[in-house]
Short mmCIF file of C-alpha atoms in Angstrom, two decimals:
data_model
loop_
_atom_site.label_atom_id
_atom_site.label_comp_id
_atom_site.label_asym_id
_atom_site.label_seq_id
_atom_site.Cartn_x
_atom_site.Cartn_y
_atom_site.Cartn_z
CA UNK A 1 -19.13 5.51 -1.30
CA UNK A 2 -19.10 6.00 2.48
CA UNK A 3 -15.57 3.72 2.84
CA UNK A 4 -13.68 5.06 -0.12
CA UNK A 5 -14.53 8.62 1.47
CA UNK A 6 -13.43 7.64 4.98
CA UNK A 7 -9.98 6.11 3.33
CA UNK A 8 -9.38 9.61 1.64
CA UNK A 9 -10.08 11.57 4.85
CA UNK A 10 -7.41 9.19 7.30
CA UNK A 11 -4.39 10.31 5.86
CA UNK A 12 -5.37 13.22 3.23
CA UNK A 13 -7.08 15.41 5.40
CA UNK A 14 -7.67 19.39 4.90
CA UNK A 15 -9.10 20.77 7.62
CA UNK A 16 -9.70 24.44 5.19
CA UNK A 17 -13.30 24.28 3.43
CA UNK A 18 -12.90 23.57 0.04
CA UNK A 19 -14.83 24.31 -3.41
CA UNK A 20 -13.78 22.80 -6.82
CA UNK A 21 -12.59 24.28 -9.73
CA UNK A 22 -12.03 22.75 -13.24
CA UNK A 23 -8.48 23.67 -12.70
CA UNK A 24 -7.71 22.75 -9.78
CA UNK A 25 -8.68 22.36 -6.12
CA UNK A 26 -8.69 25.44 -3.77
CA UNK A 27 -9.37 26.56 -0.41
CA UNK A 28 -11.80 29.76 0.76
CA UNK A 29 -9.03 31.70 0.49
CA UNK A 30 -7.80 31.40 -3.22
CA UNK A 31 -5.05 29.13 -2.35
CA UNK A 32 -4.24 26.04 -4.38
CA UNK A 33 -4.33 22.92 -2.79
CA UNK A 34 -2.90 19.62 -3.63
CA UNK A 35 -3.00 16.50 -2.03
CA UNK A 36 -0.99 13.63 -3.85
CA UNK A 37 -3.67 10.53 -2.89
CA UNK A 38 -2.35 6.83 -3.38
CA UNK A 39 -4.38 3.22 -3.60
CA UNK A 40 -3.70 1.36 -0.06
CA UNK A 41 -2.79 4.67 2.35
CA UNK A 42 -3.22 1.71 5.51
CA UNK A 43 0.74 1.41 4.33
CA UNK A 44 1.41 4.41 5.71
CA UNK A 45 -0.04 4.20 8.80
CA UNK A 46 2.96 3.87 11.84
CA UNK A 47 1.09 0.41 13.41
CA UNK A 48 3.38 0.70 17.02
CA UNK A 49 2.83 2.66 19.62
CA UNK A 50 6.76 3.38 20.33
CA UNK A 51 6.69 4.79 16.92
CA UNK A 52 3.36 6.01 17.44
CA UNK A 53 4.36 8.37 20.57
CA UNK A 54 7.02 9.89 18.02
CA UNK A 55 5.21 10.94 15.50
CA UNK A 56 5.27 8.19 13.13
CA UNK A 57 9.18 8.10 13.32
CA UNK A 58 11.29 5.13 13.34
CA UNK A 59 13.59 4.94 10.76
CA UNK A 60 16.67 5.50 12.37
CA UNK A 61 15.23 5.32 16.31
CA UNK A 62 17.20 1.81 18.36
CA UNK A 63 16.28 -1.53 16.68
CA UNK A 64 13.22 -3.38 18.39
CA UNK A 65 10.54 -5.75 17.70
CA UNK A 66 8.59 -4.14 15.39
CA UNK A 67 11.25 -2.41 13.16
CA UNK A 68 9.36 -4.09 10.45
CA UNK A 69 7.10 -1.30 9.53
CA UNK A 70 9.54 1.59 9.52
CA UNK A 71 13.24 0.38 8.63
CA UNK A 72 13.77 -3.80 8.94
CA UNK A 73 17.44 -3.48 8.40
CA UNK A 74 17.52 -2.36 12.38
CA UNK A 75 17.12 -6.02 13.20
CA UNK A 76 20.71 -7.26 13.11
CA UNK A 77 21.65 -4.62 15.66
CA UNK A 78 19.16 -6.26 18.08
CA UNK A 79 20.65 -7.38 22.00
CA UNK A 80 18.17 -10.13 21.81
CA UNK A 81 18.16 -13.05 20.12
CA UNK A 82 14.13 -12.85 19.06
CA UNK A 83 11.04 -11.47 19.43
CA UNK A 84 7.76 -11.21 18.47
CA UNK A 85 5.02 -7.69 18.89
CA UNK A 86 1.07 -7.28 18.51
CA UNK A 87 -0.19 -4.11 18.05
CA UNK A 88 -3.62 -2.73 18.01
CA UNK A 89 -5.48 0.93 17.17
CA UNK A 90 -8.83 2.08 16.94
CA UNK A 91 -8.83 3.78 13.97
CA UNK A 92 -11.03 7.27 13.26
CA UNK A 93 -12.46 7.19 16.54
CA UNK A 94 -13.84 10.71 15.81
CA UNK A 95 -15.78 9.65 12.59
CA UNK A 96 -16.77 6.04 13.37
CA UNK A 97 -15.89 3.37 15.95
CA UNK A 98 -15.56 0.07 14.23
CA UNK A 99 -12.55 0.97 11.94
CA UNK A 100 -9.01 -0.46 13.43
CA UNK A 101 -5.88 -1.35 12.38
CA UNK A 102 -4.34 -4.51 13.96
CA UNK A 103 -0.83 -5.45 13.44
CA UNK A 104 1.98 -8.49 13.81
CA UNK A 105 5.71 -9.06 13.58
CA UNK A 106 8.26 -11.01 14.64
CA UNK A 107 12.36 -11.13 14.23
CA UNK A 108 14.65 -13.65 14.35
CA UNK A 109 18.95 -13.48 14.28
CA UNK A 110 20.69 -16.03 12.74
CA UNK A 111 23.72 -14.50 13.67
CA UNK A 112 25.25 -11.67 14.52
CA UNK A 113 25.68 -11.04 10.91
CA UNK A 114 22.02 -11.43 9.69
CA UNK A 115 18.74 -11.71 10.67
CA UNK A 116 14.61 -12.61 9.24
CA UNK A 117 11.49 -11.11 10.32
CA UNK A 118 8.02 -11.02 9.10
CA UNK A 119 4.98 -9.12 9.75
CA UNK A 120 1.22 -8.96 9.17
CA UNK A 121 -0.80 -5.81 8.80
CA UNK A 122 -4.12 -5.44 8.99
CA UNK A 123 -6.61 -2.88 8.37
CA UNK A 124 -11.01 -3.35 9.07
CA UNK A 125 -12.83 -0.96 7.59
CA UNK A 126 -16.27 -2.17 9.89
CA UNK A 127 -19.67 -2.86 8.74
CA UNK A 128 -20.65 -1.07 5.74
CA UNK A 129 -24.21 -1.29 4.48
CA UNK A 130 -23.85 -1.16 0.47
CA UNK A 131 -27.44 -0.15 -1.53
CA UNK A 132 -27.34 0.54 -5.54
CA UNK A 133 -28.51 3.17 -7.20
CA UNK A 134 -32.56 2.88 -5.71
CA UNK A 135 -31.23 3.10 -2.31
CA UNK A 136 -31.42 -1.12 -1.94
CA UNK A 137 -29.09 -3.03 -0.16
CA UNK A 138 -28.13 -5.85 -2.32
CA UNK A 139 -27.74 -8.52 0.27
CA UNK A 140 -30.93 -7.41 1.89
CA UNK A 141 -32.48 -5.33 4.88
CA UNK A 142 -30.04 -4.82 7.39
CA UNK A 143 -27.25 -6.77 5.95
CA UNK A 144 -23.77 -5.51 6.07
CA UNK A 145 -20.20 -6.38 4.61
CA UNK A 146 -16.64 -5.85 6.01
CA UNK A 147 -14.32 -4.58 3.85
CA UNK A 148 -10.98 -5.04 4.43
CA UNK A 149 -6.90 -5.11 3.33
CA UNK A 150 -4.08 -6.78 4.63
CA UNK A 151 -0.31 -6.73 4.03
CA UNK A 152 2.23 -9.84 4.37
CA UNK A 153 6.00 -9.39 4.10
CA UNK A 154 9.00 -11.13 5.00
CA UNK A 155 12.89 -9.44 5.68
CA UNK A 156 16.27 -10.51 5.28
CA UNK A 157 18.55 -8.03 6.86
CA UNK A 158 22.47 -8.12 6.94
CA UNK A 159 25.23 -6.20 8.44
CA UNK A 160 27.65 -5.14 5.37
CA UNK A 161 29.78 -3.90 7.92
CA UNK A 162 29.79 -3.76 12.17
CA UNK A 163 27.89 -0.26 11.90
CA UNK A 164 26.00 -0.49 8.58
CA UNK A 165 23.38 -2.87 7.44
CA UNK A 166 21.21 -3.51 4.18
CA UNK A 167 17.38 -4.82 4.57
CA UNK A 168 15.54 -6.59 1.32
CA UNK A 169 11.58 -6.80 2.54
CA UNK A 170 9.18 -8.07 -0.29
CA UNK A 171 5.53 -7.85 0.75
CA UNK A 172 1.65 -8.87 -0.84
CA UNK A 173 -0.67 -6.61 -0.92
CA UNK A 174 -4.90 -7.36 -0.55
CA UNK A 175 -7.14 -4.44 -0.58
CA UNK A 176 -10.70 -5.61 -0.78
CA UNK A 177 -12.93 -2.48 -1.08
CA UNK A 178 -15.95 -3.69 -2.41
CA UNK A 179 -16.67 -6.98 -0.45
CA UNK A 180 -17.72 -8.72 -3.70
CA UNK A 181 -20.26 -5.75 -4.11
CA UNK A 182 -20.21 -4.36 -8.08
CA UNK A 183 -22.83 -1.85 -8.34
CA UNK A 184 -21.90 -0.83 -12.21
CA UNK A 185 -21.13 -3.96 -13.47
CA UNK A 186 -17.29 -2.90 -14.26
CA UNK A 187 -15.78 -5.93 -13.04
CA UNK A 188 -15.30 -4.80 -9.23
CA UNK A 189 -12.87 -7.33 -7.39
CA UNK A 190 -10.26 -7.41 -4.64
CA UNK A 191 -6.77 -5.64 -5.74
CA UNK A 192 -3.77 -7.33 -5.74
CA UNK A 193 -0.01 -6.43 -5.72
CA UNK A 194 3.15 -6.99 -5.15
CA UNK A 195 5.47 -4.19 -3.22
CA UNK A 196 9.19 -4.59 -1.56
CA UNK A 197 11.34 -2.10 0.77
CA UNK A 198 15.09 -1.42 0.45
CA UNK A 199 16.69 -0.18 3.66
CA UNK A 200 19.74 1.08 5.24
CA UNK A 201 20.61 1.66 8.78
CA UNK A 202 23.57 2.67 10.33
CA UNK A 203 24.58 2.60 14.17
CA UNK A 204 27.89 3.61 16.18
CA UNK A 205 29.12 4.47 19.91
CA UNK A 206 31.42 6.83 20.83
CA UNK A 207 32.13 8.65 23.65
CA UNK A 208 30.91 12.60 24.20
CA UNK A 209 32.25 15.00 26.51
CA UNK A 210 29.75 14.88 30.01
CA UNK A 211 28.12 11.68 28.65
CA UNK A 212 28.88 7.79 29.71
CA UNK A 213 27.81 7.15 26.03
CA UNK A 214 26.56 8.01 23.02
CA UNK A 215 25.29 6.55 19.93
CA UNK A 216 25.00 8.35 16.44
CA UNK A 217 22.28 6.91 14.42
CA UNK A 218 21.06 7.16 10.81
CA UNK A 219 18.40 5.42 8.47
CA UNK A 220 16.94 5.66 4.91
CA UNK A 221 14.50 3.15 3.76
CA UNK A 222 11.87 3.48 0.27
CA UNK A 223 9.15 1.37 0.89
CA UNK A 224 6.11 -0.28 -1.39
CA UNK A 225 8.01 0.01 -4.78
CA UNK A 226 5.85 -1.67 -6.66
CA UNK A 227 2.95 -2.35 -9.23
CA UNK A 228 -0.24 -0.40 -9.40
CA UNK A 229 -2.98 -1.66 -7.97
CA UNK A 230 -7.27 -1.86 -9.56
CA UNK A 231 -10.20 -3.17 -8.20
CA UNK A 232 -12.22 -3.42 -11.61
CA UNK A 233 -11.54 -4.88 -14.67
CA UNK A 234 -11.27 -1.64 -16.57
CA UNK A 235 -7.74 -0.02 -17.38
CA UNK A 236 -7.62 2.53 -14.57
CA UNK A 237 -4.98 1.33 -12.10
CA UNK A 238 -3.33 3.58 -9.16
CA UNK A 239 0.42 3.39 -7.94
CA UNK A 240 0.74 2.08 -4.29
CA UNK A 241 1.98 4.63 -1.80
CA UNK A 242 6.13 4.35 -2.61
CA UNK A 243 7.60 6.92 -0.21
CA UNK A 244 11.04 7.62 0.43
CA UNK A 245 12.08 7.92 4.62
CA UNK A 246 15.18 9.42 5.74
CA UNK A 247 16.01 9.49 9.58
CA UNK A 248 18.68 10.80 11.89
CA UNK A 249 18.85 10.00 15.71
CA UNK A 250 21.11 10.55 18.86
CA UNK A 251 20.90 8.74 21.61
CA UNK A 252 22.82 10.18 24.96
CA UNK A 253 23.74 7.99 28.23
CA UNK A 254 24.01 10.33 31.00
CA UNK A 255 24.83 7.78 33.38
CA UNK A 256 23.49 3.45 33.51
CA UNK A 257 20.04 5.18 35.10
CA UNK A 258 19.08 8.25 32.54
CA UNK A 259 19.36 8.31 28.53
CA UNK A 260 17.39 10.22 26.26
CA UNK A 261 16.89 9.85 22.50
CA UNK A 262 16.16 13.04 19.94
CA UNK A 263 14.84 11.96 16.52
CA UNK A 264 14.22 13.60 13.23
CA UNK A 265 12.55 12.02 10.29
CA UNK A 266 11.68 13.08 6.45
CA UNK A 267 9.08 11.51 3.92
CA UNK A 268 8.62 11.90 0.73
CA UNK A 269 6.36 10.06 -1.74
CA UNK A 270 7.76 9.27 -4.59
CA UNK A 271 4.43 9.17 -6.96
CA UNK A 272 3.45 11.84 -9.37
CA UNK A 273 1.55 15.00 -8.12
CA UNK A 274 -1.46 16.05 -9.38
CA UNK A 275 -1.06 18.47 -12.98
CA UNK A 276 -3.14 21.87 -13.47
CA UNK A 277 -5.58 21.43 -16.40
CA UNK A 278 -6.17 24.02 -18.91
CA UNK A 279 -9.87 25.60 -18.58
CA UNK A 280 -11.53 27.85 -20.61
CA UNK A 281 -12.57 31.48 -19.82
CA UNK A 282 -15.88 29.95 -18.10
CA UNK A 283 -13.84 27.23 -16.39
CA UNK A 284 -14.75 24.51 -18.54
CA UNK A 285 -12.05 21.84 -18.75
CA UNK A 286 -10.14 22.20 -22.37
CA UNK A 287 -9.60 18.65 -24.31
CA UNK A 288 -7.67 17.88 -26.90
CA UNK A 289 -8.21 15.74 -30.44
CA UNK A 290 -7.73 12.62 -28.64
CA UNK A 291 -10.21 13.64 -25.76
CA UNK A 292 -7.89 13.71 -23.27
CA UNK A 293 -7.34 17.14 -20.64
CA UNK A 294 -5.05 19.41 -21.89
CA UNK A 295 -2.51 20.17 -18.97
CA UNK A 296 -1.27 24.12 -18.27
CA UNK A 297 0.88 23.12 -15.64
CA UNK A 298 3.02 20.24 -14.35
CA UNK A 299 2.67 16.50 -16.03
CA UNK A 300 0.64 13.74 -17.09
CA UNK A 301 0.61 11.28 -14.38
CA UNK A 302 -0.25 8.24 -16.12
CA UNK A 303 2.70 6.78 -16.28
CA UNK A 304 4.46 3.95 -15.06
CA UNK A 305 5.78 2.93 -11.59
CA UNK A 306 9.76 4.03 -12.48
CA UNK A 307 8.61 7.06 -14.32
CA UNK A 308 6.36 8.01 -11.73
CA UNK A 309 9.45 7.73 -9.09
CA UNK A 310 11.17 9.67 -11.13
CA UNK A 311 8.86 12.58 -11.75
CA UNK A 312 7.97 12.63 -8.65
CA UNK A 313 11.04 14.79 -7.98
CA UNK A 314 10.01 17.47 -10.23
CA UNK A 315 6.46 17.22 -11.84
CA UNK A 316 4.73 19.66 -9.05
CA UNK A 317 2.75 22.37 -11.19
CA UNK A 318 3.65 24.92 -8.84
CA UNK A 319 7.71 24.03 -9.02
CA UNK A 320 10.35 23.51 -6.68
CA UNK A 321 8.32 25.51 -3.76
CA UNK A 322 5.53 22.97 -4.35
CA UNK A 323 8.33 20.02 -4.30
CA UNK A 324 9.00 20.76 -0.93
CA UNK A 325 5.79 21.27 0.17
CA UNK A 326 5.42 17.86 -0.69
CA UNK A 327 8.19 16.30 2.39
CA UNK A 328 6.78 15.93 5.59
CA UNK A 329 8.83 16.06 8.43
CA UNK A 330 8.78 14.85 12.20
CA UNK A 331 10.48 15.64 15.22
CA UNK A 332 10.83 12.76 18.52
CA UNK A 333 12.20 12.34 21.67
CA UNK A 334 12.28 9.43 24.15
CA UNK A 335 13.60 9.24 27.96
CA UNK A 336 14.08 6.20 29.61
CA UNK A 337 14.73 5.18 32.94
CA UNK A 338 17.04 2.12 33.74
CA UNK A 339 15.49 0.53 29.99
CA UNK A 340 12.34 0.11 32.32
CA UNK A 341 10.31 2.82 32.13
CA UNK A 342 10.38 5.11 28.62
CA UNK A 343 8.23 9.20 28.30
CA UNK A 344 7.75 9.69 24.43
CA UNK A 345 6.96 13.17 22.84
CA UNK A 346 6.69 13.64 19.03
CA UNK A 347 5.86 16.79 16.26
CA UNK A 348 4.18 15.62 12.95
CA UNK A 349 4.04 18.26 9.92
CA UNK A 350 2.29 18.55 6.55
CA UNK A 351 2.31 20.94 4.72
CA UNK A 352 -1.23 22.34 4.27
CA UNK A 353 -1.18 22.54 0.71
CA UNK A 354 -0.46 18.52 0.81
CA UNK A 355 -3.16 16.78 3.09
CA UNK A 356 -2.60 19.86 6.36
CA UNK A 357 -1.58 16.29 9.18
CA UNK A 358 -0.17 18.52 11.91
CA UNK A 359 -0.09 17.00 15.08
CA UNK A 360 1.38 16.30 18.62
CA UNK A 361 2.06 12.35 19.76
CA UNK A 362 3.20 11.30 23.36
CA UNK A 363 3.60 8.28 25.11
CA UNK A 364 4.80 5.76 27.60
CA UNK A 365 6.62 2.24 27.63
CA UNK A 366 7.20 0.02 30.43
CA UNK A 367 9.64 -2.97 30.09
CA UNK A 368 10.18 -5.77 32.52
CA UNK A 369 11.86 -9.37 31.48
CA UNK A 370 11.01 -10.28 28.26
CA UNK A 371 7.67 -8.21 28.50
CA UNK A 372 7.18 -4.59 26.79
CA UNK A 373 4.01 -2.73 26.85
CA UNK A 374 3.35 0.73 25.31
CA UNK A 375 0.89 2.68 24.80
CA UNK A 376 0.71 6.20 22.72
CA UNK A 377 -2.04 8.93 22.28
CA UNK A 378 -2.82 11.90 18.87
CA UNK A 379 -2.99 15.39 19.76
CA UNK A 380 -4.63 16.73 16.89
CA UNK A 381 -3.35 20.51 16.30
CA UNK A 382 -6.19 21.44 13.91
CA UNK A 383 -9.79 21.29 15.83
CA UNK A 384 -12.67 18.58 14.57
CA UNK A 385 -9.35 16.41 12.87
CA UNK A 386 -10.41 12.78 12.14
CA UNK A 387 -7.34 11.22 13.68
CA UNK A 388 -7.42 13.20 17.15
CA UNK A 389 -7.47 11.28 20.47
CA UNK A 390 -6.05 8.35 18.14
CA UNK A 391 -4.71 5.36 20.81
CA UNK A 392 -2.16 2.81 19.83
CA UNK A 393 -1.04 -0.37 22.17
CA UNK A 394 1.48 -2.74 21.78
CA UNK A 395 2.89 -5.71 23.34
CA UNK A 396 6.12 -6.98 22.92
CA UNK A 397 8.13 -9.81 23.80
CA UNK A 398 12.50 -10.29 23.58
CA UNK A 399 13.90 -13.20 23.89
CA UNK A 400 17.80 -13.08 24.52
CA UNK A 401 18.28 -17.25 23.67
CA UNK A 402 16.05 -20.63 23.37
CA UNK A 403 17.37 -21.50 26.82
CA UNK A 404 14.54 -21.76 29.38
CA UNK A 405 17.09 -20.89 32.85
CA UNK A 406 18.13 -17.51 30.18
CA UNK A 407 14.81 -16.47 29.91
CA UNK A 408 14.17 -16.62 33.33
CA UNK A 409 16.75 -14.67 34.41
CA UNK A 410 16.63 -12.06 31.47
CA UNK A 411 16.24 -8.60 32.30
CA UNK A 412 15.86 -8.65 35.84
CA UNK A 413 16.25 -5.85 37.77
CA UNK A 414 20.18 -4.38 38.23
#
């Protein structure tokens, strides 16, 4: 079906023509190719435009409003008090134009100590016109559905100590594919599940040689650990997209006018990849006395959600080479003037063995009182790539107390 195709293209993209063997999929050239897929890849998707104009990094970048969707246990290291962000993105623009990805969250501190957020993802897959197997739309001439999925979580962060804190985020999960629509009579429905996020984030000044300040900065979070996920009534279930995010950043003050930010960021799923299956000498898949594909390299991947995790560290068919192959990494930078104006530059890379996303991100942020606005724009390296010219905006709002006369005066111009 047109939709599930589109959800396979927006993050698992090869860009090489491909041709199918029995075995195994492989480009023109002979080489094997890969690509670990997941149920619900919307997860995935960096909703902000900060992070968005840094390549989808933000696990260890400065703590801000939406922190939610890349590491929530930056929200206790927050100046202000709360805060709440909307962000929106036109999603595919180069396939179709009614896709988009829409996207809520807001933070609260307690104290110093701890602090609660909650966000609100959600991702439209526009009109889809569904027709069984004479070419008939079920709900007549011209009628079309929206499919959809949302996610819902809530965060409790805490500081364990004045530079570290600990983040517990458990979230729902809706992916509703079909619309209702079951054209084989399997029992299609809405999936359901239930995910949660443990993450770490660590923060400290200290004083460099030429610099007014500096601040060393470090995150890991794993994120949608949780049940697998079916939208029929049959056995067949798939594992949500758990990934594993490790980020480093460094943040220099060259004076109280000029700072700039580097950023580096690893991900990993943490699902099992893909085994080789044994063919014959024509290429026919081999079976054995149970009916099930005999595998010549790598392992079975129907297993369950901690297994999976596990052998996700060493199940690739083609080794350890293959393991890393499988870790995408991203470089990002930001400059900001007087914490008014912010320029944002970012490198994305996948391996092309594993989905081939290569791609440059930039961006800008303006900040005045309690108002943020940023915006972010996809370079796509690779020519014809679904997710070039891809646009993010988001609008954000910091609130350093409850007091009206504080608000008013917050952030004003030194």
């Amino acid at each position: 079906m047109l939709f599930l195709a589109v959800m396979f293209i927006c993050l698992h993209l090869n860009v090489n023509a491909q041709y199918v063997d029995h075995g195994g999929l492989y480009d023109l050239y002979g080489r094997q190719l890969n690509t670990i897929t997941t149920a619900v890849p919307f997860l995935q998707i960096a909703p902000d435009s900060r992070a968005g104009a840094m390549a989808d990094i933000g696990c260890a970048t400065a703590a801000d409003a939406n922190s939610q969707a890349s590491n929530p246990s930056k929200y206790v290291f927050n100046d202000n008090k709360f805060g709440f962000s909307v962000s929106y993105s036109p999603w595919l623009r180069k396939l179709v134009g009614d896709i988009n990805l829409a996207y809520l969250s807001a933070y609260y501190k307690i104290t110093d100590m701890d602090a609660i957020a909650f966000s609100l993802r959600y991702f439209s897959l526009g009109d889809i016109f569904f027709s069984d197997e004479n070419g008939t739309n079920p709900y007549g001439e011209g009628v079309a559905k929206s499919p959809n999925e949302f996610a819902l979580d809530f965060t409790y962060s805490r500081k364990l100590i004045d530079e570290l804190a600990i983040a517990i985020t458990p979230r729902f999960i809706y992916s509703n594919l079909t619309a209702g629509y079951d054209p084989y009579a399997d029992g299609s429905k809405a999936g359901l599940a239930g995910a949660a996020d443990v993450s770490l984030f660590y923060e400290q000044d200290f004083r460099a040689k030429g610099l007014s300040n500096s601040t060393l900065r470090a995150g890991l979070a794993i994120a949608n650990i949780g049940n697998k996920i079916s939208y029929t009534s049959s056995t067949n279930r798939d594992f949500l997209p758990m990934n594993l995010k490790l980020g480093i950043g460094y943040e220099m003050d060259f004076d109280e006018y000029n700072k700039l930010t580097l950023n580096g960021e690893f991900n990993k799923l943490l699902v099992p990849t893909n085994p080789v299956y044994a063919t014959d000498s024509v290429g026919h898949l081999i079976y054995d006395e149970s009916g099930s594909r005999i595998i010549a390299s790598g392992m079975d991947p129907n297993v369950s959600v901690a297994e999976g995790i596990i052998h996700s560290f060493y199940d690739a068919p083609g080794g350890f080479r293959e393991e890393l192959q499988e870790i995408n990494w991203a470089l990002g930078a930001e400059y900001s003037y007087r914490d008014l104006f912010f320029v944002r530059l970012g490198y994305f890379y996948e391996s092309p063995y594993k989905g081939n996303r290569q791609f440059l991100t930039c961006g800008v942020g303006l900040k005045y009182s309690i108002f943020n606005l940023d915006v972010s724009y996809l370079f796509a390296i690779n020519q014809y790539h679904p997710l070039a010219n891809t646009l993010r905006f988001t609008l954000s709002f910091d609130f350093a107390s409850f007091n009206k006369d504080d608000i008013k005066n917050q952030g004003k111009l030194r």
